[in-house]
Amino acid sequence: MHPQRSSRQGWLMLGLLLLMALPSAEAQERGATLVEQKVCFGCHQMTSASIGPPWQAIAVRHAARKEVMVDVLASRIMRGGGGNWGLVPMVPNQRVNEAEAKVLAAWVLEQLPANQLPAANQLPAASQLPTSQLPTNQRNAQ
Amino acid sequence: MKFTQWAGLGVRTSLCLGIGAFCLAPASATSITGYVLDQNGKPLPGIAVLYERGQGARGASTVTVFSGSDGHFRFPDDYPEAIDATAALATRGLGFKQVDSVFSAAGAAATFTFVLQPTNNQAAVAPASAWLKSRIAGREQQAALIMNCIDCHQVPSLEVRNYAGLIDDLHAADPHAARTQSWGAIVKYMDFITTWDRRGAAPDQFVGEETGYKVRNGEAVVNLLANSFMDRLDNIENYDWGAPLLATADTAIWEYAVPEPNTIREAVLLGNPARLWAADVSANRIVSIDIATGEQKDYEAPTQTPLGPHSLHRGADGMLWITPFSSNVTARLNPTTGQWNTWALTTDQGRRVGIHDLSFGYEHELLTDDHGRVWFSDIGNAGVGYFDPVDGSAKVWRAPLAEARANDVALYGSASIYGLVMTKDRKEVWYSQLGNGVFGGFNVETQEFIGPFLLPSANAGPRRLTISDDDIMYLALYGTGQLAEFDIKTRKMLGIYDLPDTASAPYAATWDPVRKVVWVASANGNVIQRFDPRSKTFGVLPLPHDGTFLRMIDIDPETGVLVTSSANIVKVVNGPRLALIVDPGDGAYPKKFSPSNASAPHPAQ
């Protein structure tokens, strides 16, 4: 392998990643539209628990690992599953394709409350969240 | 080879000459035949062979045949598209998986040989009913779950089975608690999603922690799910259809997919040449399908309020009669001219009429009484009534409540009137009450009710009825998975028979006036079941696709093909959305059905 070429490719990749990581207004708008279209609000709300955890709580928990979590959340949206927020697995949303799932996941990860922009080394765990932000089943368990 | 055969070959191959030897597509139609064998080369009979042609194909989107006793199968008609090794042909046999497919071509003849091997896990082919039967504790629990859930979708549908796997993935310390909470959330979510589905917009209420079960018996349903579906629902063994297969090498099934979104609730063949007419209950339209070309055209009902076409009836006048789901408008469509007539019906007491079924007789055609009045079951007003097509007047009589079942409310409430048939002399109509296991009659001349009669279980769930040419009424007992045989002349129950699959949720029964049998449409079993009243025996015809949800069967009086349709009510549950034509292949009717010679232009609107 040519070392120079490899390095150039690396910078290119990094640049691309940075670009992708930036929450563009357009992507956010698309995300918000998809949330409506795909009926995500059937199970989620912004700040309070319903069937699933509030979007803000998900964003807070994963704030430091957005690049990784965007794929994890996208997979969860499409295929369902869970166990991270209580005893109710997420229902797979069969009407969402992979590209849409990534837009949705990226949108969720940007829903941080205005007063909570955590430092990179702080990874909020479920126990650190206000009780009101947890689904009922998990709240009872605490 | 004779000269004419050579000449034919020349025509076939002439279009291919330009692209040389690589041209696989014959220019004219190709026949498809082949064999289904096991790994030792032994013929396997009764295996379905599906040709998935896709929407937009000329003709049916899927054609299915079955292998005969020698393993041979032959598709009806020839196919204009290129048939090669990549053609979407596949086999489907309970307890078998396909391990090899070999293609060969000779001129305009394509041949496929499929090799199958037995498999213990029948998950790929077993219907929802197989899972339900094998997991639930008993018949009463089974009936309760059917009555509460299968109105909208099969149980357990593929989605339900997948969700059971996700619950298992939790590896919860208390699995029962996990199941109860998870299914509880799902039942609440379903109510939300159904509301959203029907309104096409978000309901103003979220599914929050305070949300209760809006569906009737919500908590009981959750307990049934949590106590029944305790494993991953990915393995099923030892299911069998429960009766001999009716499918032979002469059986063929044509499926016509209708593009989404739709909820195809019913379909009939009507017109000359016949076209398929399908009711889309989720819209305000009837879909006309040219069975030769597959071309589809919508006929929008000329009404302000969406009709939600629900039940279709062939009229003896050659008209298509349509009852509504979401309004009080009953309609008639002329299949030759495309002209509509509509009647917005209110009773003599000013109440809106809520028709379910119109009065039909043993030929499954709309019957009127001696005054030309059309009788109906009124699900909205819990009664039976008539309307006069001449002046649009209507009158409804509320059915008497069966006191013994007054507290038994399974689904819609104890008194909702569902199915309806008319006797041969056109003097009586007979109805079913879905929610409490009751049925009864009404004399249209004396205007007196007969009965009510109680079925053994309040959860029997009598849905759509049929009547023989000898005034024997057959009731499809959806909840308990049975067929009731009642002699109207003597007012005596002749028998209540378990269907081959008691979890198949039989939605409708249809008398076949030529074969002298009853065909039963099932919502949960992916089958059509046949009852022979002479021998009191059943036969089973498996359908090509998982999740096929039937609500009716009509029989084409010319060719004897069964005409039916499939769609889940809710769009979040997948499943076939199509009209089906089934030729049992028994040659019982003098004219043989063939889709290829029946093309006819759709009438203008």
XYZ file of C-alpha atoms in Angstrom:
747
model
C 0.000 0.000 0.000
C 1.265 3.519 -0.806
C 1.741 5.329 2.536
C 1.062 8.811 1.125
C -2.098 7.734 -0.556
C -3.256 6.012 2.611
C -2.668 9.151 4.640
C -4.502 11.291 2.104
C -7.385 8.867 2.192
C -7.375 9.015 5.973
C -7.677 12.815 5.988
C -10.422 12.589 3.404
C -12.299 10.074 5.523
C -11.874 12.208 8.632
C -13.127 15.259 6.747
C -16.125 13.305 5.521
C -16.842 12.017 8.997
C -16.677 15.538 10.401
C -19.020 16.737 7.703
C -21.407 13.893 8.435
C -21.218 14.543 12.156
C -22.216 18.165 11.794
C -25.926 18.466 12.405
C -27.026 20.379 9.394
C -30.252 22.307 9.670
C -31.509 20.450 6.643
C -30.842 17.034 8.187
C -32.580 18.118 11.356
C -35.570 19.312 9.426
C -35.715 16.036 7.517
C -35.474 14.179 10.796
C -38.339 16.156 12.288
C -40.476 15.456 9.224
C -39.689 11.735 9.357
C -40.581 11.603 13.060
C -44.065 12.749 12.075
C -44.343 10.574 8.973
C -43.165 7.387 10.634
C -45.347 7.923 13.709
C -42.444 7.784 16.169
C -44.581 9.770 18.607
C -46.706 6.660 19.066
C -44.120 5.547 21.607
C -41.842 8.533 22.217
C -42.137 12.139 23.317
C -39.529 14.841 23.722
C -39.300 15.232 27.475
C -41.537 12.688 29.154
C -41.700 8.927 29.186
C -44.381 7.076 27.262
C -43.987 3.521 25.936
C -40.379 4.338 25.145
C -37.872 6.741 26.658
C -38.019 10.483 25.878
C -35.841 11.618 23.001
C -33.986 14.066 25.240
C -33.006 11.270 27.605
C -31.620 9.202 24.729
C -29.638 12.188 23.461
C -28.215 12.863 26.927
C -27.194 9.276 27.476
C -25.407 8.944 24.176
C -24.089 12.505 23.762
C -20.456 11.464 23.893
C -20.762 8.590 21.448
C -22.945 9.973 18.742
C -20.865 8.640 15.839
C -21.206 5.074 17.085
C -24.704 5.349 18.441
C -26.182 6.705 15.245
C -25.797 3.246 13.697
C -26.927 1.436 16.831
C -30.064 3.557 17.090
C -30.725 3.268 13.357
C -30.596 -0.511 13.673
C -32.894 -0.411 16.695
C -35.417 1.722 14.788
C -35.510 -0.749 11.908
C -35.188 -4.022 13.759
C -36.539 -3.192 17.214
C -35.246 -4.723 20.402
C -33.676 -3.189 23.447
C -33.605 -3.722 27.137
C -31.665 -0.533 27.807
C -34.607 1.439 29.093
C -36.695 -1.135 30.863
C -38.581 -4.289 30.087
C -40.312 -3.270 26.872
C -38.392 -3.921 23.633
C -38.788 -1.349 20.914
C -41.189 -2.301 18.106
C -39.429 -2.516 14.723
C -40.636 0.244 12.442
C -41.025 -1.636 9.180
C -41.878 1.476 7.243
C -38.392 2.942 7.755
C -35.521 2.150 5.395
C -31.863 2.290 6.339
C -31.219 5.823 5.071
C -34.304 7.111 6.880
C -33.346 5.265 10.053
C -29.965 7.011 10.071
C -31.578 10.413 9.611
C -33.960 9.641 12.465
C -31.179 8.366 14.718
C -29.082 11.458 14.032
C -32.086 13.641 14.793
C -32.714 11.876 18.119
C -29.076 12.310 19.133
C -29.359 16.072 18.639
C -32.304 16.486 21.001
C -30.217 17.545 23.985
C -31.932 19.801 26.474
C -30.560 23.350 26.188
C -28.982 23.224 29.648
C -27.311 19.837 29.220
C -24.371 19.828 26.909
C -22.215 17.173 28.597
C -18.433 17.061 28.440
C -16.991 14.322 26.281
C -15.862 12.230 29.263
C -19.264 12.283 30.929
C -21.532 9.477 29.869
C -24.830 9.860 31.618
C -26.285 6.565 32.746
C -29.952 5.887 33.224
C -29.537 6.304 36.980
C -28.327 9.889 36.481
C -31.449 10.968 34.658
C -34.319 12.687 36.379
C -36.884 10.068 37.366
C -39.546 11.765 35.279
C -37.540 10.950 32.171
C -37.644 7.217 32.681
C -40.348 4.832 31.492
C -42.687 3.750 34.247
C -41.414 0.212 34.457
C -37.849 1.346 35.095
C -38.948 4.034 37.537
C -40.721 1.435 39.625
C -37.603 -0.683 39.642
C -35.570 2.127 41.163
C -41.206 -31.870 -37.381
C -44.057 -30.577 -39.457
C -43.711 -27.450 -41.515
C -46.155 -25.482 -39.366
C -44.092 -26.215 -36.270
C -40.976 -24.953 -38.010
C -42.842 -21.880 -39.102
C -43.954 -21.282 -35.524
C -40.397 -21.611 -34.277
C -39.317 -19.114 -36.898
C -41.781 -16.527 -35.635
C -40.748 -17.174 -32.061
C -37.053 -16.773 -32.669
C -37.082 -14.025 -35.277
C -36.917 -11.243 -32.711
C -33.929 -12.886 -31.091
C -31.760 -13.101 -34.167
C -30.417 -9.584 -33.762
C -28.763 -10.354 -30.457
C -27.519 -13.755 -31.401
C -27.094 -16.873 -29.378
C -27.382 -15.195 -25.981
C -31.033 -14.423 -26.457
C -32.942 -16.504 -23.934
C -36.286 -14.801 -24.298
C -38.620 -16.417 -26.736
C -40.613 -13.869 -28.656
C -43.903 -15.606 -27.979
C -45.344 -17.100 -24.865
C -43.577 -19.759 -22.861
C -45.090 -22.723 -21.092
C -43.832 -23.701 -17.638
C -43.851 -27.250 -16.356
C -41.665 -29.325 -14.074
C -41.286 -31.754 -11.214
C -41.067 -31.594 -7.453
C -38.875 -34.376 -6.083
C -37.222 -35.343 -2.841
C -33.480 -35.885 -2.582
C -33.830 -39.494 -3.680
C -35.705 -38.450 -6.793
C -39.054 -39.600 -5.403
C -42.044 -37.486 -6.521
C -43.508 -35.177 -3.881
C -47.228 -34.506 -4.414
C -49.214 -31.570 -3.018
C -46.349 -29.060 -3.038
C -47.310 -25.542 -4.117
C -45.210 -24.017 -6.894
C -45.409 -20.236 -6.988
C -44.495 -18.052 -9.912
C -44.063 -14.531 -8.501
C -44.408 -12.324 -11.535
C -44.728 -9.066 -9.630
C -47.090 -6.152 -9.998
C -47.278 -4.904 -13.544
C -47.036 -8.355 -15.101
C -49.504 -9.016 -17.875
C -52.178 -10.879 -15.933
C -51.891 -12.156 -12.398
C -49.039 -10.998 -10.146
C -48.596 -14.538 -8.785
C -49.732 -17.827 -10.278
C -49.615 -20.973 -8.147
C -50.050 -24.611 -9.057
C -49.486 -27.856 -7.157
C -47.519 -30.982 -7.882
C -49.588 -34.079 -8.660
C -49.123 -37.628 -7.457
C -46.220 -38.072 -9.915
C -44.575 -34.835 -8.713
C -45.377 -33.138 -12.012
C -46.743 -29.604 -12.213
C -47.911 -27.481 -15.114
C -48.750 -23.800 -15.080
C -51.960 -22.859 -16.857
C -51.576 -20.647 -19.914
C -48.327 -19.462 -21.438
C -46.331 -16.464 -20.272
C -45.231 -13.615 -22.539
C -42.213 -12.622 -20.454
C -38.769 -14.240 -20.633
C -38.562 -17.353 -18.489
C -35.056 -18.347 -17.504
C -33.224 -19.700 -14.471
C -33.713 -16.374 -12.686
C -37.518 -16.461 -12.962
C -39.067 -16.134 -9.516
C -40.433 -19.648 -9.113
C -40.403 -21.250 -5.684
C -41.975 -24.134 -3.846
C -43.952 -24.148 -0.639
C -44.739 -27.340 1.221
C -45.481 -27.851 4.900
C -42.503 -29.598 6.510
C -40.247 -29.213 3.478
C -37.535 -26.828 2.406
C -36.288 -26.349 -1.122
C -32.640 -27.312 -1.568
C -32.220 -27.194 -5.337
C -33.785 -25.761 -8.462
C -32.784 -26.847 -11.951
C -33.878 -24.967 -15.061
C -33.874 -26.094 -18.636
C -35.405 -24.634 -21.772
C -36.350 -26.056 -25.119
C -37.892 -23.584 -27.524
C -40.951 -22.108 -25.884
C -41.032 -24.659 -23.090
C -39.410 -23.880 -19.740
C -38.881 -26.722 -17.285
C -38.032 -26.500 -13.618
C -37.101 -29.359 -11.323
C -37.278 -28.582 -7.635
C -35.617 -30.749 -5.010
C -36.986 -30.553 -1.482
C -35.939 -32.105 1.777
C -37.982 -32.635 4.932
C -37.482 -30.226 7.800
C -38.710 -30.602 11.383
C -39.225 -26.876 11.843
C -42.276 -25.883 9.791
C -41.906 -22.169 10.616
C -41.481 -21.095 6.999
C -44.872 -22.423 5.892
C -47.013 -22.946 9.032
C -49.918 -20.482 9.255
C -50.536 -18.196 12.241
C -53.174 -20.657 13.442
C -50.523 -23.349 13.877
C -48.628 -21.169 16.360
C -51.783 -20.150 18.168
C -53.039 -23.722 18.529
C -49.721 -25.066 19.729
C -49.091 -22.326 22.304
C -52.472 -21.599 23.858
C -53.837 -23.516 26.835
C -57.298 -24.427 25.565
C -60.152 -23.817 23.156
C -61.901 -21.155 25.267
C -58.708 -19.112 25.594
C -58.096 -19.594 21.884
C -61.597 -18.332 21.063
C -61.156 -15.321 23.350
C -57.900 -14.306 21.666
C -59.372 -14.792 18.189
C -62.469 -12.751 19.048
C -60.415 -9.897 20.457
C -57.510 -9.691 18.008
C -58.166 -11.150 14.575
C -60.638 -8.463 13.607
C -57.572 -6.546 12.426
C -54.758 -9.039 11.789
C -53.649 -12.646 12.130
C -52.472 -13.926 15.522
C -49.634 -14.488 15.898
C -48.738 -12.629 12.721
C -45.100 -12.555 11.649
C -44.814 -9.216 13.440
C -46.163 -10.716 16.677
C -43.783 -13.682 16.354
C -40.819 -11.390 15.794
C -41.772 -9.335 18.823
C -41.880 -12.488 20.963
C -38.244 -12.970 19.922
C -37.375 -9.433 20.981
C -38.966 -10.005 24.400
C -36.951 -13.199 24.760
C -33.809 -11.257 23.836
C -34.242 -9.187 27.009
C -33.186 -12.222 29.102
C -35.216 -10.619 31.878
C -34.820 -11.902 35.420
C -38.597 -12.160 35.579
C -39.679 -13.279 32.097
C -43.376 -13.213 32.956
C -43.148 -9.597 34.098
C -41.262 -8.734 30.901
C -43.913 -10.404 28.769
C -46.775 -8.753 30.626
C -45.211 -5.290 30.385
C -44.173 -5.718 26.766
C -47.461 -7.098 25.472
C -49.241 -4.503 27.606
C -47.316 -1.748 25.851
C -48.038 -3.312 22.469
C -51.773 -3.538 23.056
C -51.852 0.150 24.030
C -49.637 0.999 21.071
C -51.947 -0.907 18.710
C -54.864 1.209 19.782
C -52.826 4.332 19.086
C -51.565 3.107 15.736
C -55.019 1.966 14.643
C -56.447 5.385 15.388
C -53.617 6.959 13.445
C -54.048 4.480 10.619
C -57.744 5.173 10.205
C -57.655 8.930 10.615
C -54.501 9.356 8.568
C -53.327 11.857 11.158
C -51.905 11.780 14.651
C -54.416 11.312 17.416
C -54.083 14.068 20.006
C -53.323 11.562 22.730
C -49.927 10.003 23.335
C -49.470 6.497 24.614
C -48.189 7.578 27.987
C -47.859 5.953 31.355
C -51.413 6.888 32.243
C -52.852 5.341 29.087
C -55.366 2.610 29.738
C -56.498 -0.145 27.421
C -58.994 1.339 25.063
C -59.699 -1.939 23.344
C -62.317 -4.112 24.935
C -60.850 -6.779 27.212
C -57.370 -5.202 26.886
C -56.030 -6.553 30.148
C -57.403 -10.032 29.515
C -55.787 -10.026 26.068
C -52.425 -9.035 27.546
C -52.624 -11.849 30.084
C -53.510 -14.329 27.364
C -50.552 -13.173 25.250
C -48.137 -13.233 28.199
C -49.269 -16.685 29.319
C -49.392 -18.201 25.820
C -46.504 -16.768 23.809
C -43.739 -17.687 26.227
C -41.020 -18.635 23.751
C -39.395 -16.997 20.746
C -42.106 -18.275 18.387
C -39.550 -19.351 15.819
C -40.062 -23.090 15.884
C -43.118 -25.148 15.068
C -43.334 -28.900 14.623
C -45.998 -31.507 13.950
C -48.599 -29.149 12.514
C -50.760 -30.657 9.820
C -53.598 -29.180 7.784
C -56.076 -31.407 9.617
C -57.796 -32.867 6.551
C -56.814 -34.265 3.141
C -55.372 -31.760 0.676
C -57.763 -30.790 -2.091
C -54.976 -29.470 -4.268
C -54.120 -31.552 -7.317
C -52.074 -31.003 -10.461
C -55.199 -29.355 -11.943
C -55.565 -26.801 -9.152
C -54.470 -23.246 -9.958
C -54.526 -19.965 -8.041
C -54.227 -16.534 -9.655
C -53.426 -13.616 -7.364
C -53.835 -10.008 -8.449
C -51.970 -7.640 -6.123
C -53.465 -4.179 -5.776
C -50.906 -1.399 -5.241
C -50.797 -0.009 -1.712
C -52.339 1.711 0.085
C -55.456 -0.383 0.103
C -57.542 -2.694 2.213
C -59.018 -5.136 -0.270
C -61.886 -6.637 1.659
C -63.891 -8.443 -0.989
C -63.713 -9.414 -4.643
C -66.126 -10.909 -7.169
C -66.049 -11.781 -10.860
C -68.679 -9.907 -12.811
C -69.423 -8.806 -16.373
C -69.035 -10.431 -19.750
C -66.199 -11.126 -20.242
C -65.757 -11.199 -16.499
C -63.540 -8.744 -14.679
C -62.505 -8.832 -11.030
C -64.162 -6.198 -8.892
C -62.470 -5.524 -5.565
C -63.716 -3.446 -2.621
C -61.144 -1.186 -0.964
C -62.612 -0.605 2.479
C -59.936 1.976 3.328
C -60.940 4.282 0.495
C -63.926 5.374 -1.532
C -63.232 3.120 -4.467
C -63.929 -0.129 -6.218
C -61.011 -1.511 -8.195
C -61.739 -3.176 -11.529
C -59.082 -5.670 -12.640
C -58.785 -7.060 -16.163
C -57.891 -10.667 -15.418
C -56.166 -11.174 -18.765
C -53.941 -8.098 -18.744
C -53.848 -7.301 -15.030
C -54.698 -3.702 -15.865
C -56.500 -1.990 -13.000
C -58.883 0.931 -12.901
C -60.434 2.722 -9.929
C -64.117 3.539 -9.727
C -64.539 6.333 -7.216
C -67.930 6.309 -5.526
C -69.772 9.578 -6.194
C -70.341 10.348 -2.523
C -69.256 13.217 -0.260
C -68.623 10.903 2.690
C -66.216 8.070 1.914
C -68.143 4.884 1.383
C -65.459 2.440 2.485
C -66.766 -0.323 0.191
C -67.267 -3.306 2.474
C -69.388 -6.176 1.179
C -69.896 -6.937 -2.509
C -72.849 -8.844 -3.853
C -73.511 -9.983 -7.372
C -77.024 -9.031 -8.362
C -79.215 -11.277 -10.483
C -79.531 -8.090 -12.575
C -75.805 -8.286 -13.376
C -75.091 -5.302 -11.125
C -72.487 -5.013 -8.402
C -74.126 -4.161 -5.069
C -71.913 -2.494 -2.486
C -72.415 -1.958 1.230
C -70.439 0.707 3.104
C -68.078 0.541 6.063
C -67.986 4.164 7.042
C -71.275 5.701 5.990
C -74.977 4.980 5.553
C -74.695 4.946 1.763
C -75.402 1.758 -0.121
C -74.408 1.693 -3.768
C -74.867 -0.150 -7.023
C -72.309 -0.116 -9.810
C -73.101 -1.123 -13.361
C -70.102 -3.186 -14.509
C -70.903 -2.550 -18.164
C -71.361 1.215 -18.101
C -69.480 2.191 -14.922
C -72.576 4.086 -13.743
C -73.277 4.359 -10.011
C -76.514 4.521 -8.051
C -76.322 5.449 -4.380
C -78.834 5.508 -1.531
C -78.154 7.399 1.706
C -80.338 5.403 4.047
C -82.112 6.492 7.184
C -84.719 4.427 8.977
C -88.350 5.430 9.310
C -87.326 6.711 12.759
C -84.629 8.945 11.321
C -81.641 6.795 12.365
C -78.703 6.256 10.063
C -78.598 2.726 8.709
C -75.379 0.728 9.243
C -75.536 -2.102 6.720
C -73.208 -5.093 6.960
C -74.548 -7.687 4.517
C -77.368 -7.632 1.991
C -79.805 -10.525 1.600
C -78.474 -13.189 -0.707
C -79.597 -16.710 -1.456
C -78.095 -20.085 -2.208
C -76.485 -18.875 -5.423
C -74.786 -16.095 -3.463
C -76.699 -13.536 -5.491
C -78.616 -10.622 -4.094
C -82.262 -11.541 -3.446
C -85.170 -9.183 -2.908
C -88.503 -9.941 -1.309
C -91.748 -10.055 -3.311
C -91.956 -6.255 -3.184
C -88.478 -5.784 -4.696
C -87.048 -4.663 -1.369
C -83.439 -5.444 -0.448
C -82.984 -6.782 3.089
C -79.892 -6.179 5.170
C -78.225 -6.834 8.507
C -77.821 -3.544 10.371
C -74.692 -3.715 12.504
C -75.177 -0.120 13.646
C -78.729 -0.499 14.905
C -78.509 -4.150 15.986
C -81.331 -5.229 13.768
C -82.489 -6.350 10.359
C -84.227 -4.168 7.842
C -85.011 -3.453 4.252
C -84.616 -0.652 1.813
C -86.567 -0.021 -1.357
C -84.277 0.779 -4.300
C -87.177 2.566 -6.007
C -87.799 5.282 -3.430
C -84.848 4.839 -1.025
C -87.117 4.253 1.970
C -85.779 2.020 4.748
C -87.051 0.371 7.883
C -85.196 -1.483 10.633
C -86.400 -3.881 13.344
C -84.193 -4.236 16.397
C -83.392 -7.895 17.105
C -84.466 -9.338 20.447
C -81.718 -9.678 23.009
C -80.877 -13.206 24.063
C -81.255 -12.743 27.813
C -78.929 -15.616 28.654
C -76.149 -13.874 26.763
C -76.900 -10.330 27.886
C -73.633 -10.097 29.821
C -71.453 -11.830 27.287
C -69.744 -9.094 25.435
C -66.841 -10.370 23.459
C -66.255 -7.858 20.765
C -68.820 -5.427 19.471
C -71.393 -5.778 22.185
C -73.951 -8.449 22.563
C -76.504 -7.417 20.002
C -74.602 -6.453 16.838
C -76.092 -8.139 13.813
C -73.499 -9.379 11.335
C -74.247 -11.895 8.549
C -77.513 -12.319 6.636
C -79.067 -14.821 4.233
C -82.499 -15.151 2.614
C -84.476 -18.373 2.241
C -85.342 -19.786 -1.154
C -89.008 -18.665 -0.889
C -87.744 -15.154 0.008
C -90.021 -15.070 3.049
C -87.360 -15.197 5.757
C -83.976 -13.661 6.434
C -81.575 -15.207 8.962
C -78.881 -13.320 10.800
C -75.921 -13.900 13.107
C -74.834 -11.989 16.199
C -71.064 -12.007 16.260
C -70.465 -10.800 19.795
C -72.497 -13.230 21.845
C -72.828 -16.445 19.860
C -76.457 -16.017 18.853
C -78.395 -16.308 15.595
C -81.998 -15.947 14.550
C -84.515 -15.377 11.787
C -87.037 -12.777 10.719
C -90.179 -13.309 8.684
C -90.290 -10.457 6.189
C -94.058 -10.819 5.724
C -95.285 -11.120 9.300
C -92.356 -8.983 10.483
C -91.730 -11.281 13.434
C -88.446 -12.554 14.729
C -87.735 -16.294 14.948
C -85.595 -17.396 17.866
C -83.076 -16.251 19.071
C -80.987 -19.435 19.017
C -77.868 -19.802 21.164
C -74.658 -21.433 20.000
C -72.876 -23.401 22.763
C -70.169 -20.770 23.336
C -70.691 -17.032 23.765
C -67.353 -16.730 21.957
C -68.518 -18.879 19.014
C -68.384 -15.743 16.889
C -70.826 -16.534 14.067
C -69.770 -14.267 11.222
C -70.915 -14.635 7.644
C -73.604 -17.106 6.764
C -74.612 -19.101 3.770
C -77.680 -21.069 2.783
C -78.090 -24.185 0.642
C -80.683 -24.753 -2.067
C -82.496 -26.837 0.555
C -82.566 -23.996 3.119
C -79.842 -25.458 5.290
C -77.938 -22.569 6.842
C -74.212 -22.813 7.515
C -72.585 -20.523 10.054
C -68.842 -19.897 10.081
C -67.984 -19.906 13.793
C -64.987 -17.625 13.766
C -64.180 -17.797 17.481
C -64.437 -21.531 18.104
C -63.192 -22.584 14.660
C -66.283 -24.581 13.740
C -69.011 -24.831 11.139
C -72.621 -25.001 12.304
C -75.255 -26.689 10.118
C -78.810 -25.543 10.872
C -81.997 -26.658 9.140
C -84.161 -23.564 8.724
C -87.233 -25.582 7.750
C -87.295 -27.597 10.985
C -85.442 -25.002 13.115
C -83.035 -27.772 14.172
C -79.275 -27.745 14.530
C -77.980 -30.654 12.446
C -74.445 -30.475 13.736
C -71.554 -28.306 14.835
C -68.294 -29.525 13.327
C -64.713 -28.704 14.267
C -62.892 -27.361 11.234
C -59.648 -29.118 10.240
C -57.908 -26.146 11.880
C -59.874 -24.821 14.860
C -57.606 -21.759 15.157
C -58.127 -20.734 11.535
C -60.765 -18.099 12.427
C -63.366 -18.966 9.751
C -64.792 -15.666 8.587
C -67.346 -16.767 6.027
C -69.079 -19.823 4.603
C -70.320 -20.084 1.023
C -72.670 -22.719 -0.377
C -71.560 -24.118 -3.718
C -74.786 -24.857 -5.610
C -73.130 -27.152 -8.177
C -70.583 -29.032 -6.075
C -73.071 -29.177 -3.148
C -70.355 -28.346 -0.648
C -69.594 -25.451 1.692
C -66.418 -23.438 1.206
C -65.033 -21.784 4.331
C -62.858 -18.660 4.184
C -60.366 -18.425 7.025
C -58.709 -15.330 8.439
C -55.941 -17.016 10.418
C -55.132 -20.272 8.650
C -53.895 -19.390 5.121
C -56.376 -21.953 3.815
C -59.733 -22.469 2.218
C -61.527 -25.373 3.896
C -64.294 -27.387 2.246
C -67.144 -29.179 3.994
C -69.069 -31.971 2.308
C -72.504 -32.221 3.986
C -73.105 -35.721 2.609
C -70.093 -37.328 4.264
C -69.581 -34.641 6.948
C -65.922 -34.544 5.971
C -63.504 -31.747 5.245
C -60.773 -31.002 2.734
C -58.143 -28.269 2.775
C -56.722 -26.040 0.072
C -53.569 -24.204 1.243
C -53.060 -20.688 -0.126
C -49.783 -19.433 -1.569
C -48.820 -16.664 0.853
C -48.329 -16.331 4.579
C -50.731 -13.883 6.191
C -53.544 -14.382 3.674
C -56.575 -12.990 5.486
C -59.863 -14.065 3.880
C -63.266 -12.615 4.712
C -65.435 -14.072 1.981
C -65.645 -16.471 -0.941
C -67.791 -15.981 -4.001
C -68.231 -18.671 -6.642
C -68.269 -17.773 -10.306
C -71.517 -19.359 -11.579
C -69.984 -19.991 -15.026
C -66.689 -21.663 -14.180
C -66.954 -22.560 -10.492
C -63.730 -20.775 -9.570
C -63.635 -19.422 -6.026
C -63.123 -15.670 -5.872
C -61.811 -14.096 -2.694
C -59.507 -11.400 -1.363
C -56.973 -10.648 1.345
C -55.838 -7.643 3.367
C -55.216 -6.880 7.001
C -57.293 -3.940 8.191
C -54.306 -2.234 9.820
C -51.475 -1.209 7.559
C -48.763 -1.722 10.189
C -49.215 -5.473 9.809
C -47.878 -6.781 6.520
C -49.657 -9.387 4.471
C -50.983 -9.925 0.969
C -53.280 -7.189 -0.336
C -54.914 -8.764 -3.341
C -57.789 -10.481 -5.066
C -57.570 -14.236 -5.651
C -59.130 -16.603 -8.152
C -58.918 -20.260 -7.137
C -59.682 -23.084 -9.526
C -59.947 -26.239 -7.403
C -59.323 -28.161 -10.630
C -62.108 -30.669 -10.074
C -63.869 -29.984 -13.379
C -67.174 -29.682 -11.543
C -68.461 -26.819 -13.695
C -68.931 -27.263 -17.444
C -66.855 -24.226 -18.432
C -63.141 -24.167 -17.650
C -61.755 -20.917 -16.280
C -58.921 -19.298 -18.172
C -57.764 -15.737 -17.564
C -56.138 -15.335 -20.953
C -59.282 -15.212 -23.097
C -61.261 -12.884 -20.890
C -59.747 -9.465 -21.558
C -62.283 -6.664 -21.731
C -61.905 -2.890 -21.667
C -62.866 -1.221 -18.401
C -66.123 0.677 -18.756
C -65.905 4.444 -18.811
C -67.019 6.161 -15.648
